[in-house]
Amino acid sequence: MRFVHRWSVLLVCLSFAVGSVRLSAAEPRIGDALKPFVESSSLAGAVTVVANKDKVLSLDTVGFMDVGAKQAMKADSLFWIASMSKPITGTALMLLVDEGKLKLDDPIEKYLPEFRGMWVAVEKDAEHVLLKHPSRLVTIRDVMSHTSGMPFKSEIEQPTLDGLTLRDAVRSYAITPLQTEPGTKYQYSNAGINTGARIIEVVSGMSYEDFMDQRLFKPLGMKDTTFWPNEEQVSRLAKPYKPSADKTKLEETTISQLTYPLSKRHNRYPMPAGGLFSTGADVATFCRMLLNGGELNGKRYLSEESLKTMTSKQTGDAVKDGYGIGWSTNGMTFGHGGALATNMTIDPQRGLVTVFLVQHAGFPGDGNKSQGAFVKAANEAFGK
């Protein structure tokens, strides 16, 4: 059975948003690298994109968006991109840095007074917690690079992470003691990124979701990037899968961090650290803007200086993990993954963007090698 499809007609329609796309029989089919994983039932399906500064080079689909119904993956299938939302939020915040409306080394309490008088836990066990005031104030740079000392989330963010308004979620972080001194340790924190997003609201005077729509999504033509997929978009949503108990096959699952139905806006709020849904074409558009130095189709979104800062290591020499302002970075490439194994990577040296969209909470068999197989095929076909 053939699982890989080339959606040339759709790509021509999308070319205004993601660049001119030319397809020919001679071009490599990057999705072919993933066929063995689908055939062994270790991967349900995927959408992959390879792009350069000028255009999309490859947009391929493989496998199924619904395994049980044998519904083939489509080029415009929608995915929960989870923590890939973090660098998009980081980029939005840097727009305000460019405008001189905030500085990365500003204390967060300058914009959010609820954080005045914070505490840090210096001793903690089952019987007691010893608190003191931190040695310095938490900055915007800290919260956006996971070095603030904030926990992953607050205790009241349950059972899902989208049940509180951004204002209320951030207030809950303000009354939660820091777990480490600011700037001393990398500790992955949704709370930190959400705090940065709340600062976007305060500084811009707009809701976070409206700021994202008006400053990034609509201008870039990212029409399928949203916190609330509508009914039509839900019909294109790839189903999430997990490995069976014996790790031999796939089982359908749900997105445990979010509240269903996903299209409802009542009592389900945007989660800046991980709530976005998107498509391969939209993610590639966003990444191409950054590969082009913050500019796309003649419109500048971000200064080159802010782009360099955002994608450079902000975690200091004492911290091993490389993290910028919302971005993972290793000095050569920058990108981010998501909870269901999605990934976007920008490689300025090769001049390539790679986007890998799946919906997997773990893989049976060798499924965890599928992303590496895709990246290898992309670099061999298009890398400089």
GROMACS .gro file of C-alpha atoms in nm:
model
  384
    1MET     CA    1   0.000   0.000   0.000
    2ARG     CA    2   0.127   0.350  -0.082
    3PHE     CA    3   0.105   0.601   0.202
    4VAL     CA    4   0.301   0.900   0.071
    5HIS     CA    5   0.113   1.162  -0.128
    6ARG     CA    6   0.225   1.482  -0.297
    7TRP     CA    7  -0.038   1.751  -0.267
    8SER     CA    8   0.073   1.965  -0.559
    9VAL     CA    9  -0.263   2.130  -0.618
   10LEU     CA   10  -0.297   2.236  -0.255
   11LEU     CA   11   0.061   2.358  -0.243
   12VAL     CA   12   0.001   2.583  -0.543
   13CYS     CA   13  -0.293   2.730  -0.351
   14LEU     CA   14  -0.070   2.776  -0.048
   15SER     CA   15   0.218   2.930  -0.240
   16PHE     CA   16   0.106   3.284  -0.164
   17ALA     CA   17   0.158   3.211   0.207
   18VAL     CA   18   0.459   2.985   0.212
   19GLY     CA   19   0.638   3.077  -0.108
   20SER     CA   20   0.653   2.949  -0.462
   21VAL     CA   21   0.645   2.569  -0.476
   22ARG     CA   22   0.765   2.378  -0.781
   23LEU     CA   23   0.724   2.003  -0.787
   24SER     CA   24   0.857   1.756  -1.041
   25ALA     CA   25   0.901   1.383  -1.069
   26ALA     CA   26   1.275   1.432  -1.025
   27GLU     CA   27   1.243   1.591  -0.683
   28PRO     CA   28   1.310   1.369  -0.381
   29ARG     CA   29   1.013   1.244  -0.187
   30ILE     CA   30   1.121   1.307   0.169
   31GLY     CA   31   0.816   1.132   0.309
   32ASP     CA   32   0.941   0.803   0.166
   33ALA     CA   33   1.189   0.789   0.455
   34LEU     CA   34   0.894   0.746   0.692
   35LYS     CA   35   0.709   0.472   0.504
   36PRO     CA   36   0.881   0.185   0.692
   37PHE     CA   37   0.766   0.329   1.026
   38VAL     CA   38   0.404   0.343   0.909
   39GLU     CA   39   0.421  -0.004   0.758
   40SER     CA   40   0.550  -0.144   1.090
   41SER     CA   41   0.271   0.038   1.281
   42SER     CA   42   0.524   0.231   1.488
   43LEU     CA   43   0.407   0.562   1.338
   44ALA     CA   44   0.046   0.655   1.267
   45GLY     CA   45   0.120   0.930   1.018
   46ALA     CA   46   0.303   1.256   0.964
   47VAL     CA   47   0.320   1.578   0.770
   48THR     CA   48   0.674   1.689   0.690
   49VAL     CA   49   0.793   2.017   0.541
   50VAL     CA   50   1.133   2.126   0.417
   51ALA     CA   51   1.178   2.489   0.316
   52ASN     CA   52   1.445   2.746   0.244
   53LYS     CA   53   1.433   3.125   0.249
   54ASP     CA   54   1.252   3.145  -0.081
   55LYS     CA   55   1.001   2.862  -0.087
   56VAL     CA   56   0.873   2.530   0.038
   57LEU     CA   57   1.095   2.260  -0.111
   58SER     CA   58   0.893   1.961   0.005
   59LEU     CA   59   0.560   1.909   0.177
   60ASP     CA   60   0.482   1.540   0.217
   61THR     CA   61   0.229   1.328   0.397
   62VAL     CA   62   0.261   0.972   0.511
   63GLY     CA   63   0.026   0.732   0.687
   64PHE     CA   64  -0.300   0.818   0.855
   65MET     CA   65  -0.461   1.100   1.050
   66ASP     CA   66  -0.708   0.834   1.177
   67VAL     CA   67  -0.564   0.484   1.181
   68GLY     CA   68  -0.889   0.308   1.273
   69ALA     CA   69  -1.084   0.471   0.992
   70LYS     CA   70  -0.791   0.440   0.749
   71GLN     CA   71  -0.824   0.814   0.684
   72ALA     CA   72  -0.510   0.925   0.505
   73MET     CA   73  -0.300   1.209   0.639
   74LYS     CA   74  -0.356   1.530   0.444
   75ALA     CA   75  -0.130   1.823   0.367
   76ASP     CA   76  -0.362   2.052   0.563
   77SER     CA   77  -0.413   1.818   0.858
   78LEU     CA   78  -0.419   2.006   1.188
   79PHE     CA   79  -0.193   1.920   1.482
   80TRP     CA   80  -0.166   2.021   1.846
   81ILE     CA   81   0.185   2.166   1.838
   82ALA     CA   82   0.199   2.195   2.219
   83SER     CA   83   0.528   2.348   2.340
   84MET     CA   84   0.613   2.469   1.991
   85SER     CA   85   0.386   2.751   2.113
   86LYS     CA   86   0.669   2.870   2.342
   87PRO     CA   87   0.900   3.012   2.073
   88ILE     CA   88   0.603   3.169   1.897
   89THR     CA   89   0.520   3.344   2.225
   90GLY     CA   90   0.886   3.440   2.261
   91THR     CA   91   0.883   3.593   1.915
   92ALA     CA   92   0.571   3.793   2.000
   93LEU     CA   93   0.737   3.930   2.312
   94MET     CA   94   1.043   4.036   2.112
   95LEU     CA   95   0.820   4.250   1.890
   96LEU     CA   96   0.762   4.466   2.198
   97VAL     CA   97   1.134   4.472   2.273
   98ASP     CA   98   1.190   4.605   1.921
   99GLU     CA   99   0.934   4.878   1.988
  100GLY     CA  100   1.115   4.983   2.307
  101LYS     CA  101   0.814   4.897   2.522
  102LEU     CA  102   1.004   4.656   2.748
  103LYS     CA  103   1.352   4.522   2.812
  104LEU     CA  104   1.448   4.162   2.875
  105ASP     CA  105   1.627   4.255   3.197
  106ASP     CA  106   1.327   4.437   3.338
  107PRO     CA  107   1.198   4.275   3.659
  108ILE     CA  108   0.864   4.107   3.598
  109GLU     CA  109   0.722   4.293   3.897
  110LYS     CA  110   0.758   4.617   3.698
  111TYR     CA  111   0.462   4.500   3.489
  112LEU     CA  112   0.303   4.251   3.728
  113PRO     CA  113   0.298   4.395   4.082
  114GLU     CA  114   0.160   4.069   4.221
  115PHE     CA  115   0.516   3.934   4.202
  116ARG     CA  116   0.653   4.184   4.455
  117GLY     CA  117   0.795   4.020   4.767
  118MET     CA  118   0.851   3.676   4.613
  119TRP     CA  119   0.991   3.385   4.812
  120VAL     CA  120   1.229   3.104   4.723
  121ALA     CA  121   1.234   2.765   4.895
  122VAL     CA  122   1.581   2.694   5.035
  123GLU     CA  123   1.487   2.381   5.229
  124LYS     CA  124   1.195   2.149   5.170
  125ASP     CA  125   1.093   1.806   5.290
  126ALA     CA  126   0.774   1.627   5.390
  127GLU     CA  127   0.753   1.814   5.720
  128HIS     CA  128   0.865   2.170   5.651
  129VAL     CA  129   0.956   2.435   5.395
  130LEU     CA  130   1.210   2.709   5.469
  131LEU     CA  131   1.160   3.024   5.264
  132LYS     CA  132   1.363   3.339   5.206
  133HIS     CA  133   1.352   3.628   4.965
  134PRO     CA  134   1.553   3.562   4.647
  135SER     CA  135   1.893   3.727   4.612
  136ARG     CA  136   1.772   3.923   4.309
  137LEU     CA  137   1.449   3.999   4.125
  138VAL     CA  138   1.312   3.769   3.855
  139THR     CA  139   1.347   3.924   3.508
  140ILE     CA  140   1.166   3.876   3.179
  141ARG     CA  141   1.481   3.708   3.046
  142ASP     CA  142   1.460   3.458   3.333
  143VAL     CA  143   1.098   3.358   3.274
  144MET     CA  144   1.146   3.323   2.898
  145SER     CA  145   1.462   3.109   2.929
  146HIS     CA  146   1.340   2.872   3.204
  147THR     CA  147   1.583   3.010   3.463
  148SER     CA  148   1.337   3.197   3.686
  149GLY     CA  149   1.306   2.921   3.946
  150MET     CA  150   0.933   2.892   3.879
  151PRO     CA  151   0.778   2.544   3.883
  152PHE     CA  152   0.637   2.381   3.569
  153LYS     CA  153   0.287   2.487   3.675
  154SER     CA  154   0.098   2.590   3.986
  155GLU     CA  155  -0.095   2.347   4.203
  156ILE     CA  156  -0.432   2.486   4.095
  157GLU     CA  157  -0.369   2.423   3.724
  158GLN     CA  158  -0.549   2.092   3.715
  159PRO     CA  159  -0.685   1.866   3.580
  160THR     CA  160  -0.595   2.051   3.258
  161LEU     CA  161  -0.367   2.346   3.182
  162ASP     CA  162  -0.623   2.559   2.997
  163GLY     CA  163  -0.886   2.604   3.268
  164LEU     CA  164  -0.771   2.942   3.403
  165THR     CA  165  -0.756   3.283   3.242
  166LEU     CA  166  -0.401   3.396   3.180
  167ARG     CA  167  -0.443   3.661   3.450
  168ASP     CA  168  -0.555   3.405   3.709
  169ALA     CA  169  -0.291   3.149   3.613
  170VAL     CA  170  -0.015   3.408   3.651
  171ARG     CA  171  -0.152   3.523   3.986
  172SER     CA  172  -0.123   3.163   4.105
  173TYR     CA  173   0.246   3.163   4.010
  174ALA     CA  174   0.303   3.483   4.206
  175ILE     CA  175   0.197   3.316   4.532
  176THR     CA  176   0.397   2.999   4.461
  177PRO     CA  177   0.753   3.000   4.604
  178LEU     CA  178   1.037   2.979   4.357
  179GLN     CA  179   1.210   2.642   4.359
  180THR     CA  180   1.559   2.783   4.293
  181GLU     CA  181   1.732   3.120   4.297
  182PRO     CA  182   1.666   3.319   3.977
  183GLY     CA  183   1.927   3.267   3.706
  184THR     CA  184   2.103   2.973   3.870
  185LYS     CA  185   1.934   2.668   3.720
  186TYR     CA  186   1.751   2.567   3.405
  187GLN     CA  187   1.409   2.430   3.500
  188TYR     CA  188   1.153   2.385   3.224
  189SER     CA  189   0.855   2.598   3.318
  190ASN     CA  190   0.522   2.657   3.149
  191ALA     CA  191   0.459   2.907   3.428
  192GLY     CA  192   0.750   3.122   3.315
  193ILE     CA  193   0.641   3.138   2.951
  194ASN     CA  194   0.282   3.212   3.053
  195THR     CA  195   0.412   3.496   3.271
  196GLY     CA  196   0.593   3.643   2.972
  197ALA     CA  197   0.268   3.625   2.775
  198ARG     CA  198   0.082   3.806   3.051
  199ILE     CA  199   0.340   4.084   3.024
  200ILE     CA  200   0.256   4.105   2.653
  201GLU     CA  201  -0.104   4.174   2.755
  202VAL     CA  202  -0.012   4.442   3.008
  203VAL     CA  203   0.232   4.623   2.779
  204SER     CA  204   0.028   4.603   2.458
  205GLY     CA  205  -0.313   4.666   2.613
  206MET     CA  206  -0.447   4.371   2.411
  207SER     CA  207  -0.541   4.019   2.507
  208TYR     CA  208  -0.260   3.774   2.438
  209GLU     CA  209  -0.462   3.588   2.174
  210ASP     CA  210  -0.558   3.910   1.992
  211PHE     CA  211  -0.195   4.025   1.993
  212MET     CA  212  -0.086   3.695   1.840
  213ASP     CA  213  -0.357   3.713   1.573
  214GLN     CA  214  -0.301   4.075   1.478
  215ARG     CA  215   0.078   4.091   1.497
  216LEU     CA  216   0.180   3.746   1.372
  217PHE     CA  217  -0.083   3.502   1.251
  218LYS     CA  218  -0.293   3.723   1.023
  219PRO     CA  219  -0.005   3.922   0.871
  220LEU     CA  220   0.186   3.600   0.799
  221GLY     CA  221  -0.120   3.427   0.656
  222MET     CA  222  -0.119   3.156   0.924
  223LYS     CA  223  -0.491   3.091   0.882
  224ASP     CA  224  -0.493   2.755   1.059
  225THR     CA  225  -0.296   2.854   1.369
  226THR     CA  226  -0.530   2.890   1.666
  227PHE     CA  227  -0.599   2.802   2.028
  228TRP     CA  228  -0.956   2.706   1.940
  229PRO     CA  229  -0.990   2.498   1.623
  230ASN     CA  230  -1.335   2.549   1.473
  231GLU     CA  231  -1.555   2.260   1.362
  232GLU     CA  232  -1.407   2.252   1.013
  233GLN     CA  233  -1.053   2.254   1.153
  234VAL     CA  234  -1.142   1.982   1.405
  235SER     CA  235  -1.246   1.765   1.110
  236ARG     CA  236  -0.885   1.794   0.988
  237LEU     CA  237  -0.729   1.726   1.329
  238ALA     CA  238  -0.491   1.430   1.335
  239LYS     CA  239  -0.579   1.189   1.614
  240PRO     CA  240  -0.323   1.139   1.893
  241TYR     CA  241  -0.177   0.795   1.961
  242LYS     CA  242   0.025   0.620   2.230
  243PRO     CA  243   0.192   0.279   2.243
  244SER     CA  244  -0.006  -0.012   2.380
  245ALA     CA  245   0.085  -0.155   2.720
  246ASP     CA  246   0.307  -0.418   2.558
  247LYS     CA  247   0.467  -0.155   2.330
  248THR     CA  248   0.374  -0.350   2.016
  249LYS     CA  249   0.099  -0.139   1.858
  250LEU     CA  250  -0.071   0.200   1.857
  251GLU     CA  251  -0.368   0.300   2.070
  252GLU     CA  252  -0.577   0.613   2.025
  253THR     CA  253  -0.552   0.859   2.315
  254THR     CA  254  -0.651   1.216   2.401
  255ILE     CA  255  -0.470   1.543   2.473
  256SER     CA  256  -0.466   1.529   2.853
  257GLN     CA  257  -0.346   1.887   2.900
  258LEU     CA  258  -0.647   2.041   2.725
  259THR     CA  259  -1.022   2.054   2.788
  260TYR     CA  260  -1.261   1.899   2.536
  261PRO     CA  261  -1.436   1.996   2.315
  262LEU     CA  262  -1.134   2.174   2.174
  263SER     CA  263  -1.344   2.423   1.979
  264LYS     CA  264  -1.520   2.568   2.283
  265ARG     CA  265  -1.416   2.911   2.410
  266HIS     CA  266  -1.621   2.907   2.729
  267ASN     CA  267  -1.401   2.811   3.024
  268ARG     CA  268  -1.115   2.704   2.796
  269TYR     CA  269  -0.843   2.964   2.772
  270PRO     CA  270  -0.534   3.014   2.554
  271MET     CA  271  -0.221   2.856   2.699
  272PRO     CA  272   0.082   3.051   2.570
  273ALA     CA  273   0.326   2.779   2.675
  274GLY     CA  274   0.155   2.502   2.484
  275GLY     CA  275  -0.197   2.557   2.355
  276LEU     CA  276  -0.162   2.620   1.981
  277PHE     CA  277  -0.288   2.409   1.693
  278SER     CA  278  -0.136   2.451   1.347
  279THR     CA  279  -0.050   2.294   1.013
  280GLY     CA  280   0.274   2.216   0.837
  281ALA     CA  281   0.226   2.506   0.596
  282ASP     CA  282   0.163   2.758   0.875
  283VAL     CA  283   0.459   2.645   1.085
  284ALA     CA  284   0.685   2.657   0.780
  285THR     CA  285   0.572   3.012   0.706
  286PHE     CA  286   0.660   3.123   1.058
  287CYS     CA  287   0.999   2.952   1.041
  288ARG     CA  288   1.079   3.096   0.699
  289MET     CA  289   1.022   3.446   0.835
  290LEU     CA  290   1.291   3.380   1.095
  291LEU     CA  291   1.526   3.211   0.847
  292ASN     CA  292   1.496   3.532   0.644
  293GLY     CA  293   1.623   3.735   0.939
  294GLY     CA  294   1.280   3.841   1.067
  295GLU     CA  295   1.134   3.940   0.730
  296LEU     CA  296   0.899   3.770   0.483
  297ASN     CA  297   0.744   3.881   0.156
  298GLY     CA  298   0.875   4.235   0.196
  299LYS     CA  299   0.740   4.286   0.549
  300ARG     CA  300   0.970   4.306   0.850
  301TYR     CA  301   0.835   4.149   1.168
  302LEU     CA  302   1.143   4.132   1.388
  303SER     CA  303   1.478   4.310   1.386
  304GLU     CA  304   1.788   4.105   1.314
  305GLU     CA  305   1.927   4.210   1.652
  306SER     CA  306   1.622   4.078   1.838
  307LEU     CA  307   1.629   3.758   1.633
  308LYS     CA  308   1.993   3.701   1.728
  309THR     CA  309   1.921   3.764   2.097
  310MET     CA  310   1.611   3.545   2.095
  311THR     CA  311   1.788   3.248   1.939
  312SER     CA  312   2.115   3.277   2.135
  313LYS     CA  313   2.179   3.094   2.459
  314GLN     CA  314   2.043   3.301   2.749
  315THR     CA  315   2.096   3.040   3.018
  316GLY     CA  316   2.452   3.136   3.109
  317ASP     CA  317   2.776   2.943   3.132
  318ALA     CA  318   2.674   2.776   3.458
  319VAL     CA  319   2.368   2.621   3.293
  320LYS     CA  320   2.430   2.334   3.052
  321ASP     CA  321   2.098   2.348   2.869
  322GLY     CA  322   2.090   2.590   2.577
  323TYR     CA  323   1.776   2.801   2.574
  324GLY     CA  324   1.709   3.143   2.428
  325ILE     CA  325   1.393   3.352   2.456
  326GLY     CA  326   1.142   3.072   2.410
  327TRP     CA  327   1.374   2.876   2.179
  328SER     CA  328   1.596   2.573   2.226
  329THR     CA  329   1.936   2.646   2.073
  330ASN     CA  330   2.269   2.471   2.033
  331GLY     CA  331   2.461   2.754   1.872
  332MET     CA  332   2.410   2.623   1.519
  333THR     CA  333   2.037   2.556   1.495
  334PHE     CA  334   1.733   2.670   1.690
  335GLY     CA  335   1.387   2.521   1.721
  336HIS     CA  336   1.146   2.351   1.957
  337GLY     CA  337   0.953   2.031   2.005
  338GLY     CA  338   0.609   1.956   2.143
  339ALA     CA  339   0.458   1.705   2.384
  340LEU     CA  340   0.323   1.484   2.105
  341ALA     CA  341   0.662   1.462   1.928
  342THR     CA  342   0.616   1.754   1.689
  343ASN     CA  343   0.923   1.957   1.601
  344MET     CA  344   1.041   2.259   1.404
  345THR     CA  345   1.409   2.335   1.344
  346ILE     CA  346   1.574   2.627   1.169
  347ASP     CA  347   1.928   2.571   1.042
  348PRO     CA  348   2.078   2.900   0.919
  349GLN     CA  349   2.404   2.735   0.810
  350ARG     CA  350   2.228   2.495   0.576
  351GLY     CA  351   1.960   2.751   0.497
  352LEU     CA  352   1.685   2.502   0.579
  353VAL     CA  353   1.366   2.478   0.780
  354THR     CA  354   1.240   2.133   0.877
  355VAL     CA  355   0.894   2.074   1.022
  356PHE     CA  356   0.789   1.734   1.156
  357LEU     CA  357   0.426   1.701   1.264
  358VAL     CA  358   0.293   1.386   1.430
  359GLN     CA  359   0.064   1.319   1.726
  360HIS     CA  360   0.240   1.061   1.939
  361ALA     CA  361   0.257   1.032   2.318
  362GLY     CA  362   0.537   0.781   2.278
  363PHE     CA  363   0.604   0.524   2.007
  364PRO     CA  364   0.599   0.146   1.981
  365GLY     CA  365   0.892  -0.022   1.811
  366ASP     CA  366   1.135   0.211   1.636
  367GLY     CA  367   0.886   0.495   1.593
  368ASN     CA  368   1.103   0.729   1.798
  369LYS     CA  369   1.360   0.714   1.517
  370SER     CA  370   1.118   0.855   1.260
  371GLN     CA  371   1.206   1.221   1.313
  372GLY     CA  372   1.575   1.147   1.274
  373ALA     CA  373   1.505   0.959   0.952
  374PHE     CA  374   1.313   1.257   0.817
  375VAL     CA  375   1.583   1.509   0.910
  376LYS     CA  376   1.853   1.289   0.757
  377ALA     CA  377   1.657   1.260   0.432
  378ALA     CA  378   1.591   1.635   0.425
  379ASN     CA  379   1.956   1.725   0.479
  380GLU     CA  380   2.074   1.476   0.217
  381ALA     CA  381   1.826   1.607  -0.038
  382PHE     CA  382   1.844   1.979   0.026
  383GLY     CA  383   2.129   2.059   0.266
  384LYS     CA  384   2.414   2.272   0.140
   0.00000   0.00000   0.00000
